PDB file of C-alpha atoms in Angstrom:
ATOM      1  CA  MET A  11       0.062   0.073  -0.015  1.00 47.00           C
ATOM      2  CA  HIS A  12       1.160   3.591  -0.643  1.00 49.00           C
ATOM      3  CA  ARG A  13      -0.284   7.038  -0.460  1.00 50.00           C
ATOM      4  CA  ILE A  14       0.203   9.991  -2.717  1.00 47.00           C
ATOM      5  CA  ILE A  15      -0.625  13.525  -1.318  1.00 45.00           C
ATOM      6  CA  THR A  16      -0.230  16.703  -3.587  1.00 43.00           C
ATOM      7  CA  PHE A  17       0.786  19.892  -1.776  1.00 39.00           C
ATOM      8  CA  VAL A  18       1.701  23.279  -3.051  1.00 41.00           C
ATOM      9  CA  ALA A  19       5.392  24.290  -2.780  1.00 38.00           C
ATOM     10  CA  GLY A  20       5.664  28.138  -2.287  1.00 33.00           C
ATOM     11  CA  THR A  21       9.001  29.408  -3.543  1.00 31.00           C
ATOM     12  CA  VAL A  22      10.927  32.060  -1.785  1.00 29.00           C
ATOM     13  CA  LEU A  23      13.949  33.535  -3.652  1.00 29.00           C
ATOM     14  CA  GLY A  24      16.766  35.154  -1.427  1.00 32.00           C
ATOM     15  CA  GLY A  25      20.385  35.809  -1.322  1.00 33.00           C
ATOM     16  CA  GLY A  26      22.575  32.893  -0.189  1.00 36.00           C
ATOM     17  CA  VAL A  27      25.728  30.883  -0.746  1.00 39.00           C
ATOM     18  CA  ILE A  28      25.923  27.244  -2.079  1.00 45.00           C
ATOM     19  CA  TYR A  29      28.913  24.987  -2.170  1.00 44.00           C
ATOM     20  CA  ALA A  30      29.762  23.594  -5.832  1.00 45.00           C
ATOM     21  CA  VAL A  31      31.373  20.508  -5.574  1.00 50.00           C
ATOM     22  CA  SER A  32      34.169  20.346  -7.957  1.00 44.00           C
ATOM     23  CA  ARG A  33      33.909  17.727 -10.788  1.00 44.00           C
ATOM     24  CA  THR A  34      37.643  16.564  -9.845  1.00 46.00           C
ATOM     25  CA  GLY A  35      36.420  15.955  -6.122  1.00 48.00           C
ATOM     26  CA  LYS A  36      38.557  18.721  -4.593  1.00 48.00           C
ATOM     27  CA  GLN A  37      37.235  20.822  -1.660  1.00 45.00           C
ATOM     28  CA  PRO A  38      34.070  22.549  -2.584  1.00 46.00           C
ATOM     29  CA  THR A  39      34.245  26.519  -3.727  1.00 44.00           C
ATOM     30  CA  ALA A  40      31.587  28.778  -2.320  1.00 39.00           C
ATOM     31  CA  VAL A  41      29.590  30.684  -4.959  1.00 39.00           C
ATOM     32  CA  PRO A  42      26.642  32.915  -4.610  1.00 37.00           C
ATOM     33  CA  ALA A  43      23.383  31.577  -5.933  1.00 39.00           C
ATOM     34  CA  PRO A  44      19.707  32.093  -5.293  1.00 37.00           C
ATOM     35  CA  MET A  45      17.969  29.709  -2.606  1.00 36.00           C
ATOM     36  CA  GLN A  46      14.544  28.110  -2.921  1.00 39.00           C
ATOM     37  CA  PHE A  47      12.579  27.102   0.190  1.00 36.00           C
ATOM     38  CA  GLU A  48       9.642  24.705  -0.101  1.00 41.00           C
ATOM     39  CA  ARG A  49       6.448  25.681   1.800  1.00 42.00           C
ATOM     40  CA  ARG A  50       3.703  23.207   2.464  1.00 46.00           C
ATOM     41  CA  ALA A  51       0.383  24.717   1.746  1.00 46.00           C
ATOM     42  CA  THR A  52      -2.874  24.226   0.021  1.00 55.00           C
ATOM     43  CA  PRO A  53      -4.101  26.310  -2.984  1.00 55.00           C
ATOM     44  CA  GLY A  54      -6.923  27.757  -0.720  1.00 55.00           C
ATOM     45  CA  ASP A  55      -4.039  29.299   1.590  1.00 62.00           C
ATOM     46  CA  ASN A  56      -3.005  31.535  -1.349  1.00 71.00           C
ATOM     47  CA  THR A  57      -6.201  32.353  -3.441  1.00 72.00           C
ATOM     48  CA  ASP A  58      -8.132  34.315  -0.992  1.00 83.00           C
ATOM     49  CA  ASN A  59      -7.132  37.548  -3.072  1.00 88.00           C
ATOM     50  CA  GLU A  60      -8.200  39.340  -6.209  1.00 91.00           C
ATOM     51  CA  PHE A  61      -5.023  38.080  -8.030  1.00 92.00           C
ATOM     52  CA  LEU A  62      -5.599  34.479  -7.794  1.00 90.00           C
ATOM     53  CA  LYS A  63      -9.387  34.703  -8.144  1.00 88.00           C
ATOM     54  CA  HIS A  64      -9.203  32.080 -11.019  1.00 88.00           C
ATOM     55  CA  GLY A  65      -6.813  29.591  -9.728  1.00 88.00           C
ATOM     56  CA  TYR A  66      -3.406  29.141  -8.062  1.00 88.00           C
ATOM     57  CA  PRO A  67      -0.665  28.277 -10.702  1.00 91.00           C
ATOM     58  CA  GLY A  68       1.724  26.492  -8.374  1.00 89.00           C
ATOM     59  CA  PRO A  69       4.552  25.085  -8.082  1.00 89.00           C
ATOM     60  CA  VAL A  70       2.933  22.020  -7.004  1.00 88.00           C
ATOM     61  CA  SER A  71       5.079  19.080  -5.509  1.00 87.00           C
ATOM     62  CA  ASP A  72       3.723  15.419  -5.039  1.00 95.00           C
ATOM     63  CA  PHE A  73       4.535  13.790  -1.882  1.00 96.00           C
ATOM     64  CA  MET A  74       4.478   9.973  -1.992  1.00 96.00           C
ATOM     65  CA  LEU A  75       4.433   7.562   1.167  1.00 96.00           C
ATOM     66  CA  ARG A  76       5.348   4.090   0.085  1.00 96.00           C
ATOM     67  CA  SER A  77       6.308   0.854   1.931  1.00 95.00           C
ATOM     68  CA  ARG A  78      10.069   1.692   2.463  1.00 96.00           C
ATOM     69  CA  TYR A  79      10.341   5.102   1.745  1.00 98.00           C
ATOM     70  CA  ALA A  80       8.589   8.757   1.402  1.00 98.00           C
ATOM     71  CA  ALA A  81       9.506  11.161  -1.492  1.00 98.00           C
ATOM     72  CA  SER A  82       8.784  14.425  -2.912  1.00 98.00           C
ATOM     73  CA  TYR A  83       8.643  14.682  -6.808  1.00 98.00           C
ATOM     74  CA  ASN A  84       9.456  17.801  -8.870  1.00 97.00           C
ATOM     75  CA  ARG A  85       7.163  18.306 -11.787  1.00 97.00           C
ATOM     76  CA  ALA A  86       9.423  20.721 -13.681  1.00 97.00           C
ATOM     77  CA  LEU A  87      12.619  18.495 -13.577  1.00 98.00           C
ATOM     78  CA  ARG A  88      10.716  15.010 -13.717  1.00 98.00           C
ATOM     79  CA  ASN A  89      12.978  13.807 -10.787  1.00 98.00           C
ATOM     80  CA  PRO A  90      12.664  13.382  -7.089  1.00 98.00           C
ATOM     81  CA  ASN A  91      13.315  16.306  -5.059  1.00 98.00           C
ATOM     82  CA  TRP A  92      14.297  13.854  -2.144  1.00 98.00           C
ATOM     83  CA  VAL A  93      13.762  10.356  -1.155  1.00 98.00           C
ATOM     84  CA  ALA A  94      13.890   9.550   2.363  1.00 98.00           C
ATOM     85  CA  GLU A  95      14.555   6.173   4.215  1.00 98.00           C
ATOM     86  CA  HIS A  96      14.666   4.745   7.648  1.00 98.00           C
ATOM     87  CA  LEU A  97      17.083   1.694   7.914  1.00 98.00           C
ATOM     88  CA  THR A  98      17.382  -0.722  10.750  1.00 98.00           C
ATOM     89  CA  ARG A  99      19.197  -4.242  10.995  1.00 97.00           C
ATOM     90  CA  ASP A 100      15.468  -5.642  10.752  1.00 96.00           C
ATOM     91  CA  ASN A 101      13.662  -3.898   8.065  1.00 96.00           C
ATOM     92  CA  LEU A 102      16.757  -4.552   5.557  1.00 96.00           C
ATOM     93  CA  LYS A 103      16.061  -8.305   5.875  1.00 95.00           C
ATOM     94  CA  GLY A 104      14.106 -10.134   3.349  1.00 94.00           C
ATOM     95  CA  THR A 105      14.317 -12.231   0.173  1.00 94.00           C
ATOM     96  CA  ALA A 106      12.641 -10.133  -2.513  1.00 94.00           C
ATOM     97  CA  ASP A 107      14.639 -10.319  -5.683  1.00 95.00           C
ATOM     98  CA  ARG A 108      15.098  -7.082  -8.138  1.00 95.00           C
ATOM     99  CA  ALA A 109      15.089  -9.517 -11.087  1.00 94.00           C
ATOM    100  CA  ASN A 110      11.486  -9.914 -10.515  1.00 93.00           C
ATOM    101  CA  SER A 111      10.615  -6.109 -10.661  1.00 95.00           C
ATOM    102  CA  GLU A 112      10.558  -3.844 -13.690  1.00 96.00           C
ATOM    103  CA  PHE A 113      10.915  -0.141 -14.151  1.00 97.00           C
ATOM    104  CA  LYS A 114       7.585   1.718 -14.387  1.00 98.00           C
ATOM    105  CA  GLU A 115       6.147   5.175 -14.926  1.00 98.00           C
ATOM    106  CA  ASP A 116       4.405   6.531 -11.956  1.00 97.00           C
ATOM    107  CA  LYS A 117       0.559   6.886 -12.815  1.00 96.00           C
ATOM    108  CA  ASP A 118       0.115   8.821  -9.659  1.00 95.00           C
ATOM    109  CA  ILE A 119       1.898  11.686 -11.323  1.00 97.00           C
ATOM    110  CA  PRO A 120      -0.215  13.807 -13.872  1.00 96.00           C
ATOM    111  CA  ALA A 121       0.511  12.749 -17.241  1.00 97.00           C
ATOM    112  CA  MET A 122       1.970  15.883 -18.750  1.00 97.00           C
ATOM    113  CA  PHE A 123       4.538  15.988 -15.729  1.00 97.00           C
ATOM    114  CA  ARG A 124       5.423  12.228 -15.727  1.00 98.00           C
ATOM    115  CA  ALA A 125       8.986  10.807 -16.325  1.00 98.00           C
ATOM    116  CA  LEU A 126       8.576   8.233 -19.269  1.00 98.00           C
ATOM    117  CA  LEU A 127      10.336   4.914 -19.907  1.00 98.00           C
ATOM    118  CA  LYS A 128      11.114   5.984 -23.392  1.00 98.00           C
ATOM    119  CA  ASP A 129      13.041   9.124 -21.890  1.00 98.00           C
ATOM    120  CA  TYR A 130      15.786   6.783 -20.764  1.00 98.00           C
ATOM    121  CA  TYR A 131      15.926   4.653 -24.124  1.00 97.00           C
ATOM    122  CA  ARG A 132      19.184   5.115 -25.504  1.00 96.00           C
ATOM    123  CA  SER A 133      19.852   8.193 -23.375  1.00 98.00           C
ATOM    124  CA  GLY A 134      23.336   6.967 -22.362  1.00 97.00           C
ATOM    125  CA  PHE A 135      22.267   7.207 -18.683  1.00 98.00           C
ATOM    126  CA  ASP A 136      21.183   4.635 -16.285  1.00 98.00           C
ATOM    127  CA  ARG A 137      17.904   4.819 -14.152  1.00 98.00           C
ATOM    128  CA  GLY A 138      19.469   5.461 -10.799  1.00 98.00           C
ATOM    129  CA  HIS A 139      17.681   4.721  -7.555  1.00 98.00           C
ATOM    130  CA  MET A 140      17.372   7.351  -4.756  1.00 98.00           C
ATOM    131  CA  CYS A 141      15.982   4.543  -2.551  1.00 98.00           C
ATOM    132  CA  PRO A 142      17.916   1.546  -3.630  1.00 98.00           C
ATOM    133  CA  ALA A 143      16.212  -1.725  -4.563  1.00 97.00           C
ATOM    134  CA  ALA A 144      18.582  -3.514  -2.069  1.00 96.00           C
ATOM    135  CA  ASP A 145      16.958  -1.574   0.840  1.00 97.00           C
ATOM    136  CA  ALA A 146      13.517  -3.073   0.008  1.00 96.00           C
ATOM    137  CA  LYS A 147      14.065  -6.751   0.158  1.00 96.00           C
ATOM    138  CA  LYS A 148      11.068  -6.905   2.891  1.00 94.00           C
ATOM    139  CA  ASP A 149       8.623  -8.247   0.163  1.00 94.00           C
ATOM    140  CA  THR A 150       7.783  -7.927  -3.399  1.00 95.00           C
ATOM    141  CA  GLU A 151       5.581  -4.740  -3.038  1.00 95.00           C
ATOM    142  CA  SER A 152       8.399  -2.790  -1.292  1.00 96.00           C
ATOM    143  CA  MET A 153      10.847  -3.970  -3.985  1.00 96.00           C
ATOM    144  CA  ASN A 154       8.401  -2.840  -6.826  1.00 97.00           C
ATOM    145  CA  ASP A 155       8.187   0.623  -5.177  1.00 97.00           C
ATOM    146  CA  THR A 156      11.641   1.291  -5.780  1.00 98.00           C
ATOM    147  CA  PHE A 157      11.182   0.843  -9.522  1.00 98.00           C
ATOM    148  CA  PHE A 158       8.630   3.868  -9.900  1.00 98.00           C
ATOM    149  CA  LEU A 159      10.427   6.458 -12.074  1.00 98.00           C
ATOM    150  CA  SER A 160       9.375   8.966  -9.553  1.00 98.00           C
ATOM    151  CA  ASN A 161      12.178   7.362  -7.391  1.00 98.00           C
ATOM    152  CA  ILE A 162      14.663   7.398 -10.173  1.00 98.00           C
ATOM    153  CA  ALA A 163      16.960  10.143 -11.709  1.00 98.00           C
ATOM    154  CA  PRO A 164      19.271   9.746 -14.864  1.00 98.00           C
ATOM    155  CA  GLN A 165      22.782   8.751 -13.605  1.00 98.00           C
ATOM    156  CA  VAL A 166      26.173   8.143 -15.407  1.00 98.00           C
ATOM    157  CA  GLY A 167      26.379   4.199 -15.487  1.00 98.00           C
ATOM    158  CA  LYS A 168      30.029   3.003 -15.530  1.00 97.00           C
ATOM    159  CA  GLY A 169      32.024   4.366 -12.665  1.00 97.00           C
ATOM    160  CA  PHE A 170      29.014   5.993 -10.894  1.00 98.00           C
ATOM    161  CA  ASN A 171      25.507   4.246 -10.498  1.00 98.00           C
ATOM    162  CA  ARG A 172      27.182   0.693 -10.915  1.00 97.00           C
ATOM    163  CA  ASN A 173      30.109   1.538  -9.065  1.00 97.00           C
ATOM    164  CA  TYR A 174      31.070   4.495  -6.665  1.00 97.00           C
ATOM    165  CA  TRP A 175      27.191   5.202  -6.036  1.00 98.00           C
ATOM    166  CA  ALA A 176      26.345   1.634  -5.432  1.00 97.00           C
ATOM    167  CA  SER A 177      29.336   1.491  -2.941  1.00 97.00           C
ATOM    168  CA  LEU A 178      27.745   4.463  -1.174  1.00 98.00           C
ATOM    169  CA  GLU A 179      24.466   2.810  -0.975  1.00 98.00           C
ATOM    170  CA  THR A 180      26.277  -0.150   0.625  1.00 97.00           C
ATOM    171  CA  PHE A 181      27.891   2.135   3.144  1.00 98.00           C
ATOM    172  CA  VAL A 182      24.675   3.528   4.264  1.00 98.00           C
ATOM    173  CA  ARG A 183      23.025  -0.034   4.728  1.00 98.00           C
ATOM    174  CA  ASP A 184      26.300  -1.139   6.555  1.00 98.00           C
ATOM    175  CA  LEU A 185      25.715   1.629   8.985  1.00 98.00           C
ATOM    176  CA  THR A 186      22.915  -0.504  10.585  1.00 98.00           C
ATOM    177  CA  LYS A 187      25.897  -2.767  11.969  1.00 97.00           C
ATOM    178  CA  SER A 188      26.801   0.115  14.132  1.00 97.00           C
ATOM    179  CA  PHE A 189      23.719   2.356  14.679  1.00 98.00           C
ATOM    180  CA  ASP A 190      20.089   0.911  15.629  1.00 98.00           C
ATOM    181  CA  ASP A 191      18.480   3.547  13.513  1.00 98.00           C
ATOM    182  CA  VAL A 192      19.792   5.116  10.298  1.00 98.00           C
ATOM    183  CA  TYR A 193      18.069   7.963   8.447  1.00 98.00           C
ATOM    184  CA  CYS A 194      19.028   8.611   4.919  1.00 98.00           C
ATOM    185  CA  ILE A 195      17.591  11.312   2.603  1.00 98.00           C
ATOM    186  CA  SER A 196      18.816  11.278  -1.100  1.00 98.00           C
ATOM    187  CA  GLY A 197      18.296  13.349  -4.067  1.00 98.00           C
ATOM    188  CA  PRO A 198      19.670  15.242  -7.177  1.00 98.00           C
ATOM    189  CA  LEU A 199      21.406  18.738  -7.259  1.00 98.00           C
ATOM    190  CA  TYR A 200      21.931  21.223 -10.047  1.00 98.00           C
ATOM    191  CA  LEU A 201      25.060  23.008  -9.371  1.00 97.00           C
ATOM    192  CA  PRO A 202      26.898  25.863 -11.087  1.00 96.00           C
ATOM    193  CA  GLU A 203      30.300  25.626 -12.697  1.00 95.00           C
ATOM    194  CA  LYS A 204      32.686  28.544 -13.415  1.00 95.00           C
ATOM    195  CA  GLN A 205      33.200  29.511 -16.702  1.00 95.00           C
ATOM    196  CA  GLY A 206      35.892  32.285 -17.291  1.00 96.00           C
ATOM    197  CA  ASP A 207      34.656  34.750 -14.663  1.00 96.00           C
ATOM    198  CA  LYS A 208      31.098  33.664 -14.412  1.00 97.00           C
ATOM    199  CA  TRP A 209      29.279  30.804 -13.229  1.00 97.00           C
ATOM    200  CA  PHE A 210      26.597  28.840 -15.000  1.00 97.00           C
ATOM    201  CA  VAL A 211      24.194  25.856 -14.298  1.00 97.00           C
ATOM    202  CA  ASN A 212      24.292  23.692 -17.416  1.00 97.00           C
ATOM    203  CA  TYR A 213      22.474  20.204 -17.201  1.00 98.00           C
ATOM    204  CA  GLU A 214      21.391  17.904 -20.163  1.00 98.00           C
ATOM    205  CA  VAL A 215      17.649  16.934 -20.740  1.00 98.00           C
ATOM    206  CA  ILE A 216      16.891  13.430 -21.874  1.00 98.00           C
ATOM    207  CA  GLY A 217      13.845  12.233 -23.826  1.00 98.00           C
ATOM    208  CA  ASP A 218      12.359  13.150 -27.358  1.00 96.00           C
ATOM    209  CA  PRO A 219      10.909  15.683 -26.876  1.00 97.00           C
ATOM    210  CA  PRO A 220      13.130  16.546 -24.102  1.00 97.00           C
ATOM    211  CA  ASN A 221      11.503  15.635 -20.642  1.00 98.00           C
ATOM    212  CA  VAL A 222      13.760  14.681 -17.949  1.00 98.00           C
ATOM    213  CA  ALA A 223      16.518  16.807 -16.524  1.00 98.00           C
ATOM    214  CA  VAL A 224      20.005  15.099 -15.644  1.00 98.00           C
ATOM    215  CA  PRO A 225      21.296  16.277 -12.452  1.00 98.00           C
ATOM    216  CA  THR A 226      24.859  17.549 -12.208  1.00 98.00           C
ATOM    217  CA  HIS A 227      25.300  16.036  -8.613  1.00 98.00           C
ATOM    218  CA  PHE A 228      23.549  13.711  -6.070  1.00 98.00           C
ATOM    219  CA  PHE A 229      23.380  14.001  -2.281  1.00 98.00           C
ATOM    220  CA  LYS A 230      22.881  11.515   0.767  1.00 98.00           C
ATOM    221  CA  VAL A 231      22.270  13.148   4.124  1.00 98.00           C
ATOM    222  CA  ILE A 232      22.513  10.753   6.833  1.00 98.00           C
ATOM    223  CA  LEU A 233      21.238  10.899  10.639  1.00 98.00           C
ATOM    224  CA  ALA A 234      22.197   7.817  12.583  1.00 98.00           C
ATOM    225  CA  LYS A 235      21.504   6.847  16.320  1.00 97.00           C
ATOM    226  CA  ARG A 236      22.588   4.348  18.763  1.00 97.00           C
ATOM    227  CA  ASN A 237      20.182   3.454  21.613  1.00 95.00           C
ATOM    228  CA  ASN A 238      22.969   3.685  24.228  1.00 92.00           C
ATOM    229  CA  GLU A 239      24.107   7.185  23.313  1.00 92.00           C
ATOM    230  CA  PRO A 240      22.371  10.429  23.717  1.00 92.00           C
ATOM    231  CA  ALA A 241      23.932  12.147  20.594  1.00 94.00           C
ATOM    232  CA  PHE A 242      22.912  11.697  16.871  1.00 97.00           C
ATOM    233  CA  ALA A 243      25.584  11.207  14.322  1.00 97.00           C
ATOM    234  CA  ILE A 244      25.122  13.315  11.164  1.00 97.00           C
ATOM    235  CA  GLY A 245      26.796  13.269   7.780  1.00 97.00           C
ATOM    236  CA  ALA A 246      26.298  14.893   4.253  1.00 98.00           C
ATOM    237  CA  PHE A 247      27.678  13.733   0.832  1.00 98.00           C
ATOM    238  CA  ALA A 248      27.405  15.364  -2.582  1.00 98.00           C
ATOM    239  CA  LEU A 249      28.914  13.527  -5.466  1.00 98.00           C
ATOM    240  CA  PRO A 250      29.247  14.707  -9.051  1.00 98.00           C
ATOM    241  CA  ASN A 251      27.219  12.632 -11.763  1.00 98.00           C
ATOM    242  CA  LYS A 252      30.135  11.361 -13.571  1.00 98.00           C
ATOM    243  CA  GLU A 253      32.687   8.433 -13.385  1.00 98.00           C
ATOM    244  CA  ILE A 254      34.591   8.522 -10.174  1.00 98.00           C
ATOM    245  CA  ASP A 255      37.740   6.692  -9.491  1.00 97.00           C
ATOM    246  CA  ASN A 256      37.418   4.080  -6.878  1.00 95.00           C
ATOM    247  CA  ASP A 257      40.698   5.470  -5.214  1.00 96.00           C
ATOM    248  CA  THR A 258      38.793   8.899  -4.333  1.00 97.00           C
ATOM    249  CA  PRO A 259      38.153   8.881  -0.714  1.00 97.00           C
ATOM    250  CA  LEU A 260      34.438   9.292   0.272  1.00 98.00           C
ATOM    251  CA  THR A 261      35.523  12.192   2.747  1.00 97.00           C
ATOM    252  CA  SER A 262      36.543  14.179  -0.010  1.00 97.00           C
ATOM    253  CA  PHE A 263      32.668  14.498  -0.964  1.00 98.00           C
ATOM    254  CA  SER A 264      31.783  15.353   2.643  1.00 97.00           C
ATOM    255  CA  LEU A 265      30.132  18.693   3.368  1.00 97.00           C
ATOM    256  CA  PRO A 266      28.391  20.427   6.012  1.00 96.00           C
ATOM    257  CA  ILE A 267      24.815  19.704   5.959  1.00 97.00           C
ATOM    258  CA  GLU A 268      23.924  23.367   5.751  1.00 96.00           C
ATOM    259  CA  SER A 269      25.820  23.457   2.269  1.00 96.00           C
ATOM    260  CA  ILE A 270      23.652  21.003   0.641  1.00 97.00           C
ATOM    261  CA  GLU A 271      20.434  22.376   2.298  1.00 98.00           C
ATOM    262  CA  LYS A 272      21.428  25.825   0.664  1.00 97.00           C
ATOM    263  CA  ALA A 273      22.032  24.036  -2.777  1.00 97.00           C
ATOM    264  CA  ALA A 274      18.682  22.077  -2.667  1.00 97.00           C
ATOM    265  CA  GLY A 275      16.489  24.565  -1.075  1.00 96.00           C
ATOM    266  CA  LEU A 276      15.604  21.915   1.483  1.00 97.00           C
ATOM    267  CA  THR A 277      15.873  21.567   5.358  1.00 97.00           C
ATOM    268  CA  PHE A 278      16.897  18.320   6.692  1.00 98.00           C
ATOM    269  CA  PHE A 279      16.348  16.725  10.203  1.00 98.00           C
ATOM    270  CA  ASP A 280      15.028  20.091  11.473  1.00 96.00           C
ATOM    271  CA  LYS A 281      13.666  18.621  14.682  1.00 96.00           C
ATOM    272  CA  VAL A 282      17.252  17.568  15.852  1.00 96.00           C
ATOM    273  CA  GLU A 283      19.062  20.615  17.301  1.00 94.00           C
ATOM    274  CA  ARG A 284      22.336  20.866  15.804  1.00 93.00           C
ATOM    275  CA  LYS A 285      24.703  21.639  18.869  1.00 90.00           C
ATOM    276  CA  VAL A 286      27.428  19.873  20.694  1.00 89.00           C
ATOM    277  CA  GLY A 287      26.194  17.021  22.725  1.00 89.00           C
ATOM    278  CA  VAL A 288      23.235  16.655  20.565  1.00 93.00           C
ATOM    279  CA  VAL A 289      24.779  15.805  17.292  1.00 96.00           C
ATOM    280  CA  ALA A 290      28.235  14.720  16.320  1.00 96.00           C
ATOM    281  CA  PRO A 291      29.932  14.252  12.820  1.00 97.00           C
ATOM    282  CA  LEU A 292      29.221  10.937  11.319  1.00 97.00           C
ATOM    283  CA  CYS A 293      32.943  10.401  10.227  1.00 97.00           C
ATOM    284  CA  SER A 294      33.928  10.964  13.848  1.00 96.00           C
ATOM    285  CA  LYS A 295      32.006   8.070  15.015  1.00 96.00           C
ATOM    286  CA  ILE A 296      32.781   5.419  12.197  1.00 96.00           C
ATOM    287  CA  GLN A 297      35.453   5.230   9.560  1.00 96.00           C
ATOM    288  CA  CYS A 298      33.897   6.804   6.296  1.00 97.00           C
ATOM    289  CA  THR A 299      35.451   4.535   3.699  1.00 96.00           C
ATOM    290  CA  LEU A 300      33.920   2.535   0.732  1.00 96.00           C
ATOM    291  CA  GLU A 301      34.236  -1.096   0.233  1.00 92.00           C
ATOM    292  CA  HIS A 302      33.982  -1.066  -3.516  1.00 88.00           C
ATOM    293  CA  ASP A 303      31.966  -3.852  -5.155  1.00 74.00           C
ATOM    294  CA  ALA A 304      30.936  -5.316  -1.735  1.00 65.00           C
ATOM    295  CA  TRP A 305      27.267  -5.427  -3.016  1.00 51.00           C
ATOM    296  CA  LYS A 306      28.384  -7.777  -5.756  1.00 60.00           C
ATOM    297  CA  LYS A 307      29.936 -10.055  -3.472  1.00 59.00           C
ATOM    298  CA  LYS A 308      27.008 -10.113  -1.169  1.00 56.00           C
ATOM    299  CA  LYS A 309      24.881 -10.978  -4.224  1.00 54.00           C
ATOM    300  CA  ARG A 310      27.158 -13.825  -5.134  1.00 51.00           C
ATOM    301  CA  ASN A 311      27.251 -14.929  -1.482  1.00 52.00           C
ATOM    302  CA  PRO A 312      23.870 -14.332   0.015  1.00 49.00           C
ATOM    303  CA  LYS A 313      23.395 -15.344   3.611  1.00 42.00           C
TER     304      LYS A 313
END
């Protein structure tokens, strides 16, 4: 069972600073850019005036609550805004096999705003999961839910979706060996690159006619908790959507959570106060390293 709720996202533009992650994996550079903040509302909250007498134009974001994740979908970019998960040692157990699932268009999204299977055909990009299929082995329904295109974004295949990103997904799952509760929010970013003395946001759009934006980067923001410790562990990573050498340390993509918030126009885990004693850096609690291709080994040697 899953539910989908439509809400209106009010947009506020203001000055801010985002951190553009270098495509070489070097330390991020601060650059000025506008920010967007999402405000949940209903059209009725905004139409009680003469200007919107005949309707509220939006923007509208589609909120989805499914078996193994919650998500917000961006109708303009045809990608998720974010996908949120809660992982534990118990809820990762299961025998559902992704070989029995197929990618599918999300019919809960209005047709004119929907990502389509044909958009990805011969696009040169993989259909990259935000909530990984391997996080949803609980049952067939949970596994199938991860194959909605509303949980998918275009990712470079070799060296990223099939390699470095997959290793990062395994890293997040393996956190349940050290923590009792792991919360992970994943999503796309569209970050600027400097060309000459100016900054530009450039991204491809796939489909014929063009329909789905190709993110320049992807993020994972993680909040983890041990039952016997008062403090949360928090970490944030932003990776360029390109082939990444396996020798590149994961810590080179680590950023302050506020940097990703500013870039994405989102707020993460705002019910957790960010002060010493309440939160601690994730990488101070565990070793932030990736074991590449570990997910392949586990697939060959299932427990």
